[in-house]
PDB file of C-alpha atoms in Angstrom:
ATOM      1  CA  UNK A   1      17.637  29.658 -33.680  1.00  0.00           C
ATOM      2  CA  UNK A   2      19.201  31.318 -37.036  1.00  0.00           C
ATOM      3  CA  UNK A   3      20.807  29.032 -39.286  1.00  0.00           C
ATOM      4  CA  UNK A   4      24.944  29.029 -39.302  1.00  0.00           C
ATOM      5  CA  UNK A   5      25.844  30.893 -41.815  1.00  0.00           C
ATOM      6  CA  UNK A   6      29.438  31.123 -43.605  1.00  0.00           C
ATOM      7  CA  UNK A   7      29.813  34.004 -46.395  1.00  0.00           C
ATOM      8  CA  UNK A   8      30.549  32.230 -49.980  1.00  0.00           C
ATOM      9  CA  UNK A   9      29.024  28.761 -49.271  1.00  0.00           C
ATOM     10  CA  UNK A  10      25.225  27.702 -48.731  1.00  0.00           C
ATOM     11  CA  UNK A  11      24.491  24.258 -47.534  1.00  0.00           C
ATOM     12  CA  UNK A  12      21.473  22.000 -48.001  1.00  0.00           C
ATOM     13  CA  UNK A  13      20.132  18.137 -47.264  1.00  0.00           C
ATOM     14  CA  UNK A  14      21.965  15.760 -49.644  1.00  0.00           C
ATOM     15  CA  UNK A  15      19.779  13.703 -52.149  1.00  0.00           C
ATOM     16  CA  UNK A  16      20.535  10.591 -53.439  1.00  0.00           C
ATOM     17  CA  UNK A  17      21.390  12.468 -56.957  1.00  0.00           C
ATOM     18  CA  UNK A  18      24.181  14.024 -54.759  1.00  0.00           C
ATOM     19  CA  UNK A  19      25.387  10.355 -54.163  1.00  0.00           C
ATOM     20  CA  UNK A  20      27.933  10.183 -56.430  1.00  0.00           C
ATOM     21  CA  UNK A  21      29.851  13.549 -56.435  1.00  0.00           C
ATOM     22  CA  UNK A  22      29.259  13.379 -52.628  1.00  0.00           C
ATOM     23  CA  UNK A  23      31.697   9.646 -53.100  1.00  0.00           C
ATOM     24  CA  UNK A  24      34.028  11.695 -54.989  1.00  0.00           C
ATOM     25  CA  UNK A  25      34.854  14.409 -52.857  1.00  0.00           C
ATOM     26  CA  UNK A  26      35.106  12.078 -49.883  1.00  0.00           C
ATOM     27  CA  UNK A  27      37.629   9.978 -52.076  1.00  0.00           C
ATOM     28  CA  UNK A  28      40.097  13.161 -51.991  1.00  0.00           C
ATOM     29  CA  UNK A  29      39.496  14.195 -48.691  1.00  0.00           C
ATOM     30  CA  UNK A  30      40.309  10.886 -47.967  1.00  0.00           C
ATOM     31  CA  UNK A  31      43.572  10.814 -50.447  1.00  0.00           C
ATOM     32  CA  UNK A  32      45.081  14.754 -49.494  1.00  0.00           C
ATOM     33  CA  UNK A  33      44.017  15.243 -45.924  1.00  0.00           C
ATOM     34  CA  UNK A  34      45.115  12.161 -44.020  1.00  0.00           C
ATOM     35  CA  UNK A  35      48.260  12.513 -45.216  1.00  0.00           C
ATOM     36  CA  UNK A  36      50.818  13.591 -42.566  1.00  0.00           C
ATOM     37  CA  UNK A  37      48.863  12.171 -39.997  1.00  0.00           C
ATOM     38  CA  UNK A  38      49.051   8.702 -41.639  1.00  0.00           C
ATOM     39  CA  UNK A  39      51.667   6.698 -43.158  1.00  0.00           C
ATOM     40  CA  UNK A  40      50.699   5.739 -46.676  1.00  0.00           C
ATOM     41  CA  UNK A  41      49.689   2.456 -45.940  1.00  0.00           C
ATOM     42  CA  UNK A  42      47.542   3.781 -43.448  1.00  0.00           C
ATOM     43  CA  UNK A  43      45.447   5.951 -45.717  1.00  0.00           C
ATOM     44  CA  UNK A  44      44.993   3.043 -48.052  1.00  0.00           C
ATOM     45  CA  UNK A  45      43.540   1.334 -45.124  1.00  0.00           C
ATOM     46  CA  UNK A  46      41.619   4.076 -44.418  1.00  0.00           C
ATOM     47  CA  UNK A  47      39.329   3.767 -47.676  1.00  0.00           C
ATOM     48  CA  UNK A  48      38.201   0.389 -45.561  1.00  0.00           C
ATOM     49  CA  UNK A  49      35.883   1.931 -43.300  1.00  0.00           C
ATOM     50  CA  UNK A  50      35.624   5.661 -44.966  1.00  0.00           C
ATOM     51  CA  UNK A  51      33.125   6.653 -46.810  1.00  0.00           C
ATOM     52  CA  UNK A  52      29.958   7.238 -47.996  1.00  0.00           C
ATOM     53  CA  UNK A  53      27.019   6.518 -45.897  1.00  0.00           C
ATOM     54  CA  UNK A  54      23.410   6.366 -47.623  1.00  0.00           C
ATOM     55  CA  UNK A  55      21.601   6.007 -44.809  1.00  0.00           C
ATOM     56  CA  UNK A  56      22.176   9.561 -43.403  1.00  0.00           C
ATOM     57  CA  UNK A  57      20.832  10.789 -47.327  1.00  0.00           C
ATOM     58  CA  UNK A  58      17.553   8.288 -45.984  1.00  0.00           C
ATOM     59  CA  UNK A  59      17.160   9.582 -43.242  1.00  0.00           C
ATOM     60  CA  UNK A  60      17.526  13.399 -44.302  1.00  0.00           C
ATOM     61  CA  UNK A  61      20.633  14.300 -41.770  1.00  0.00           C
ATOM     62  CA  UNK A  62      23.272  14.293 -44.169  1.00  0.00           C
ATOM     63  CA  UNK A  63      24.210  18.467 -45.441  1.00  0.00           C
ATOM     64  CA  UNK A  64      26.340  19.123 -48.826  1.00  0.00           C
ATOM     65  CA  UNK A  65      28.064  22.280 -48.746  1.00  0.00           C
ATOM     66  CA  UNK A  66      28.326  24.298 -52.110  1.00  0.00           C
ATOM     67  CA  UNK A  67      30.393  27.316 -52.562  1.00  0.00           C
ATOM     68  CA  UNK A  68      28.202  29.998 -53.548  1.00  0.00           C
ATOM     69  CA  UNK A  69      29.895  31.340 -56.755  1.00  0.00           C
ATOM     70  CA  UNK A  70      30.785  28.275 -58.641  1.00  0.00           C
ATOM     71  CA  UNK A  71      28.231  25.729 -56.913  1.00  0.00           C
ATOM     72  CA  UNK A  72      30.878  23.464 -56.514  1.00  0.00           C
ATOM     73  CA  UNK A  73      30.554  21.046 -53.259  1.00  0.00           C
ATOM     74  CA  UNK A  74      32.759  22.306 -50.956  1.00  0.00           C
ATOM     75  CA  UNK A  75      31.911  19.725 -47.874  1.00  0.00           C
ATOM     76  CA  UNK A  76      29.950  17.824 -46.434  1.00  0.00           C
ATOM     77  CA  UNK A  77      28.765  16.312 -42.925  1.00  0.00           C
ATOM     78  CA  UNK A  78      25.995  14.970 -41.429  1.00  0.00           C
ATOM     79  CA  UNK A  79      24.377  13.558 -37.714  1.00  0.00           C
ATOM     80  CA  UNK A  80      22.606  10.632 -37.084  1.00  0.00           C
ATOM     81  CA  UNK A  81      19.876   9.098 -34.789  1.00  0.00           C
ATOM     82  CA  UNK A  82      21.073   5.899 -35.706  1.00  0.00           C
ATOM     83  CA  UNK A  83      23.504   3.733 -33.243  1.00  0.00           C
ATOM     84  CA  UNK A  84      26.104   3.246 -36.196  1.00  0.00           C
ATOM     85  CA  UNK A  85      29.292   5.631 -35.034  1.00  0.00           C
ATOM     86  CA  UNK A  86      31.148   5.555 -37.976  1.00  0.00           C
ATOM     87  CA  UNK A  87      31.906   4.095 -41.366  1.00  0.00           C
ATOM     88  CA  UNK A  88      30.604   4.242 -45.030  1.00  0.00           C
ATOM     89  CA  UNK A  89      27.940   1.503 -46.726  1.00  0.00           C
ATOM     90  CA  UNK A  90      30.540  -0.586 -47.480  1.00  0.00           C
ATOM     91  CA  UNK A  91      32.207  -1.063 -43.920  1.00  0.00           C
ATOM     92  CA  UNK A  92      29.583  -3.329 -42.397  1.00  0.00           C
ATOM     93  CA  UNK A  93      30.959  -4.199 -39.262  1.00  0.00           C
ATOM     94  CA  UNK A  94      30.062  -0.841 -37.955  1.00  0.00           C
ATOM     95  CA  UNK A  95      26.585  -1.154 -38.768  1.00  0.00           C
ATOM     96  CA  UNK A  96      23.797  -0.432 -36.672  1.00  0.00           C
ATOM     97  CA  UNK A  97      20.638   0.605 -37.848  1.00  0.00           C
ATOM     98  CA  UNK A  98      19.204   0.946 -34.299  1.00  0.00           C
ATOM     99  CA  UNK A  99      18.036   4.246 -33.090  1.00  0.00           C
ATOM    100  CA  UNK A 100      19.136   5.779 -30.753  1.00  0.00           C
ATOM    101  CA  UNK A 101      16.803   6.933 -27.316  1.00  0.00           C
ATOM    102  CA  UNK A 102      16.938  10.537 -27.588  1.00  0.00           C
ATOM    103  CA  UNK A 103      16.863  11.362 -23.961  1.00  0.00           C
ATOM    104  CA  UNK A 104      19.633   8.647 -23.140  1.00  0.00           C
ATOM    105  CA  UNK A 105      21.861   8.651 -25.890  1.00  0.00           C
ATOM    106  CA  UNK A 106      24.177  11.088 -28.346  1.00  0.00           C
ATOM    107  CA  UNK A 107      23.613  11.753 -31.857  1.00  0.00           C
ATOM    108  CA  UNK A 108      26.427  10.829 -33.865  1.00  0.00           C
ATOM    109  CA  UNK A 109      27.953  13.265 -35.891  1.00  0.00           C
ATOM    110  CA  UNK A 110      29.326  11.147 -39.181  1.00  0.00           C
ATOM    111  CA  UNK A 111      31.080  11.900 -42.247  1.00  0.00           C
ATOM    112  CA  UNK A 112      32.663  15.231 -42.176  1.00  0.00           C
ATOM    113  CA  UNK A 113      34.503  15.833 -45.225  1.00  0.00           C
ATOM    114  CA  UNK A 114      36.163  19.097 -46.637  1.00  0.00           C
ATOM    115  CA  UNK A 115      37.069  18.587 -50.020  1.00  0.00           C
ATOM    116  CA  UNK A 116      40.976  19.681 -50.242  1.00  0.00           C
ATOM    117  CA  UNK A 117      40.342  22.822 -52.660  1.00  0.00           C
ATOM    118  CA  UNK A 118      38.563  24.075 -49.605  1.00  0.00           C
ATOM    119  CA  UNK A 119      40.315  23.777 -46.577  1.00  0.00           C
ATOM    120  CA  UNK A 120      41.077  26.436 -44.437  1.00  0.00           C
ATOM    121  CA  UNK A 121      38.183  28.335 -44.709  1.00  0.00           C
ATOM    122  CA  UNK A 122      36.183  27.736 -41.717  1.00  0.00           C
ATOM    123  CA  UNK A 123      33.626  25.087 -43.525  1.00  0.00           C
ATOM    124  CA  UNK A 124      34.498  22.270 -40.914  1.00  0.00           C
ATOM    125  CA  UNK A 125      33.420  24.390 -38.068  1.00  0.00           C
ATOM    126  CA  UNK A 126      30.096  25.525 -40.575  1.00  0.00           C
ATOM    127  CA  UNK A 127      29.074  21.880 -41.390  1.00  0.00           C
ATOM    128  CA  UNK A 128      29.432  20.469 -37.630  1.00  0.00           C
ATOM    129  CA  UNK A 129      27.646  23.981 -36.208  1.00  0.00           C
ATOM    130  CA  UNK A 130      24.475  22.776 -38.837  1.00  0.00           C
ATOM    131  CA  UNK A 131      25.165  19.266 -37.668  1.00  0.00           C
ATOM    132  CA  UNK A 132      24.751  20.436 -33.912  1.00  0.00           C
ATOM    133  CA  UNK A 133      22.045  22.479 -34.484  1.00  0.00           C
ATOM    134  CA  UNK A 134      20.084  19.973 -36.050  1.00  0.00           C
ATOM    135  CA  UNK A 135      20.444  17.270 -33.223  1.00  0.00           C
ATOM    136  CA  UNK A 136      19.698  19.623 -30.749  1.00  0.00           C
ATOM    137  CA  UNK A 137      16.508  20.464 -32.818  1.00  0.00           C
ATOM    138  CA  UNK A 138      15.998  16.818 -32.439  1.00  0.00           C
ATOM    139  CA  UNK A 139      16.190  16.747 -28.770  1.00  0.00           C
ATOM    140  CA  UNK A 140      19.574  15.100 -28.299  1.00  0.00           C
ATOM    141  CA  UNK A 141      21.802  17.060 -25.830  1.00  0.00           C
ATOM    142  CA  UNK A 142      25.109  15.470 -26.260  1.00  0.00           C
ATOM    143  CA  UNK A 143      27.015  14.199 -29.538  1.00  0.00           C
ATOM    144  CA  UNK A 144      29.615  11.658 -30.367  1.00  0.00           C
ATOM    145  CA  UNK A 145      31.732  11.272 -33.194  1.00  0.00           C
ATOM    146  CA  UNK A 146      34.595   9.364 -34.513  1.00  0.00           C
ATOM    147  CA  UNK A 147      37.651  11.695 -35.047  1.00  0.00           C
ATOM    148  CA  UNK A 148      40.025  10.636 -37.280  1.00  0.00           C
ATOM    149  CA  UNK A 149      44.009  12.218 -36.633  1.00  0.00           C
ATOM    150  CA  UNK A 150      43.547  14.721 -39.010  1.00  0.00           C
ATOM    151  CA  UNK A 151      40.129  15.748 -37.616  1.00  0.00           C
ATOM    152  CA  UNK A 152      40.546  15.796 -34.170  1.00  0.00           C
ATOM    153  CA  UNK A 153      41.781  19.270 -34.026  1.00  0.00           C
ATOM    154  CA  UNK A 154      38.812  20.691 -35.147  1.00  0.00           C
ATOM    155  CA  UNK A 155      37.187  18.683 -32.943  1.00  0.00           C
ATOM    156  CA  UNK A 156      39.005  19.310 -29.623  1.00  0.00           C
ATOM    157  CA  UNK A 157      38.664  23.480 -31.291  1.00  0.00           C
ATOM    158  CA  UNK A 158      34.750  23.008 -30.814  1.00  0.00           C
ATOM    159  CA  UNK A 159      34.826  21.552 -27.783  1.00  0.00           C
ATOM    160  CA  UNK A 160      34.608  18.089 -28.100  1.00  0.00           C
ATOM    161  CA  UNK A 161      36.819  15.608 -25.703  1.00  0.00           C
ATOM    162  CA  UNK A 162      38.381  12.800 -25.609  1.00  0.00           C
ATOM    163  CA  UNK A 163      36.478   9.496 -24.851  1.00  0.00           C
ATOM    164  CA  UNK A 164      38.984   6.744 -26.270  1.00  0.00           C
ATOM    165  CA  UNK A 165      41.298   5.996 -28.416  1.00  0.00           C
ATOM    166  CA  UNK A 166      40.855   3.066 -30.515  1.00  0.00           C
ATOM    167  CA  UNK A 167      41.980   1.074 -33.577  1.00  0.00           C
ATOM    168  CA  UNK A 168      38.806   2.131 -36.382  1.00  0.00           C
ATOM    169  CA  UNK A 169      40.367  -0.093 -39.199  1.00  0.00           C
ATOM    170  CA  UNK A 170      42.787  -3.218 -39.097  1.00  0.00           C
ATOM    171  CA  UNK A 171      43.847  -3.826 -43.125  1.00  0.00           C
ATOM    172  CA  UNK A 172      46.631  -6.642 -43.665  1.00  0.00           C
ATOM    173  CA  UNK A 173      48.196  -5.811 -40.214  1.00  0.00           C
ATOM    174  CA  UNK A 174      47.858  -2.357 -40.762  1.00  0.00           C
ATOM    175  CA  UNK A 175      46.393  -0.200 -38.135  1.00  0.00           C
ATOM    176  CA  UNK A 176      44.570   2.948 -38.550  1.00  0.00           C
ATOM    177  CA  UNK A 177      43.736   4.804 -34.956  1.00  0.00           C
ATOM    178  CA  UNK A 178      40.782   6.714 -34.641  1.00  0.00           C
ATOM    179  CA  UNK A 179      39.639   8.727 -31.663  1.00  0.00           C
ATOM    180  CA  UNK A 180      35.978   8.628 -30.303  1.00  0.00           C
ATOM    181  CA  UNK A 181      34.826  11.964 -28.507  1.00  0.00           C
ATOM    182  CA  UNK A 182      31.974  13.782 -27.013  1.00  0.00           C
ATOM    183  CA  UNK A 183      30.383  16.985 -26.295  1.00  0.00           C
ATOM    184  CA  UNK A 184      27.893  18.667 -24.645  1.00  0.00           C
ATOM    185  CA  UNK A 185      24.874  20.492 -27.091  1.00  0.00           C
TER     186      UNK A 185
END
């Protein structure tokens, strides 16, 4: 199966050296791209359960995206075989290391992040197309991921659905809804 391919960027596995900017550009995803779907408050809580994840660097599922010209990271994303559905190292009560029965169960699709130099270029549709790929390479044949507001129209654009709605972060008595969803690989 060829690789996705979007003209200007390349992609690649993350490394733990890529840790760091990797936090960074999450940070201002986080910061820029929630807003208008969030109040405020809400993006604050947001940084709760957002984040960086080092297990998918482990386990050699998570992509960076670099734009070709200036090698600056441009996005990221990454799948899992791991039961965890969302939520960065530091957001615990999401944890769970388990892995997942391939025939059974979806991959989860975790951290996509555009950072907001870079939006509107097509690189969320390029990082979840590698994503996909590479779970179906693995022999899953359905995915699941966590949409957040401001992600779910990309999501519902590449076919995933609706599954529930829930409450992904409670901060001080603020709320912040998230939206789990599926699709067919």
């Amino acid at each position: 199966m060829p690789q996705p391919f979007l003209e200007g960027f390349t992609h690649r596995l993350a490394d733990e050296a890529d840790a760091e900017d990797i936090a960074a550009l999450m940070d201002a995803a986080i910061g820029e791209l929630q807003r208008g779907f969030l109040s405020p408050e809400q993006v604050a809580a947001s940084y709760s359960i957002m984040g960086l994840d080092r297990q998918l660097i482990a386990d050699g599922t998570y992509f960076v995206v670099h734009e070709t010209a200036s090698g600056r990271r441009a996005a990221c994303g990454g799948w899992s075989h791991r039961a965890t559905l969302y939520g960065g190292d530091h957001s615990t009560a999401q944890r769970n290391h388990a892995l997942l029965q391939i025939a059974k169960d979806a991959a989860r699709i975790r951290a996509m992040y555009t950072h907001p130099q870079f939006v509107r270029r097509g690189l969320g549709r390029y990082v979840l197309s590698v994503c996909e790929q590479a779970a179906r390479g693995a022999g899953f044949r359905r995915a699941e991921l966590m949409a957040t507001l401001a992600g779910e129209p990309l999501y519902r654009a590449c076919g995933y659905q609706e599954i529930e709605r829930i409450i992904s972060a409670s901060v001080g008595g603020v709320d912040v809804p998230g939206l789990r969803m599926g699709k067919a690989l």
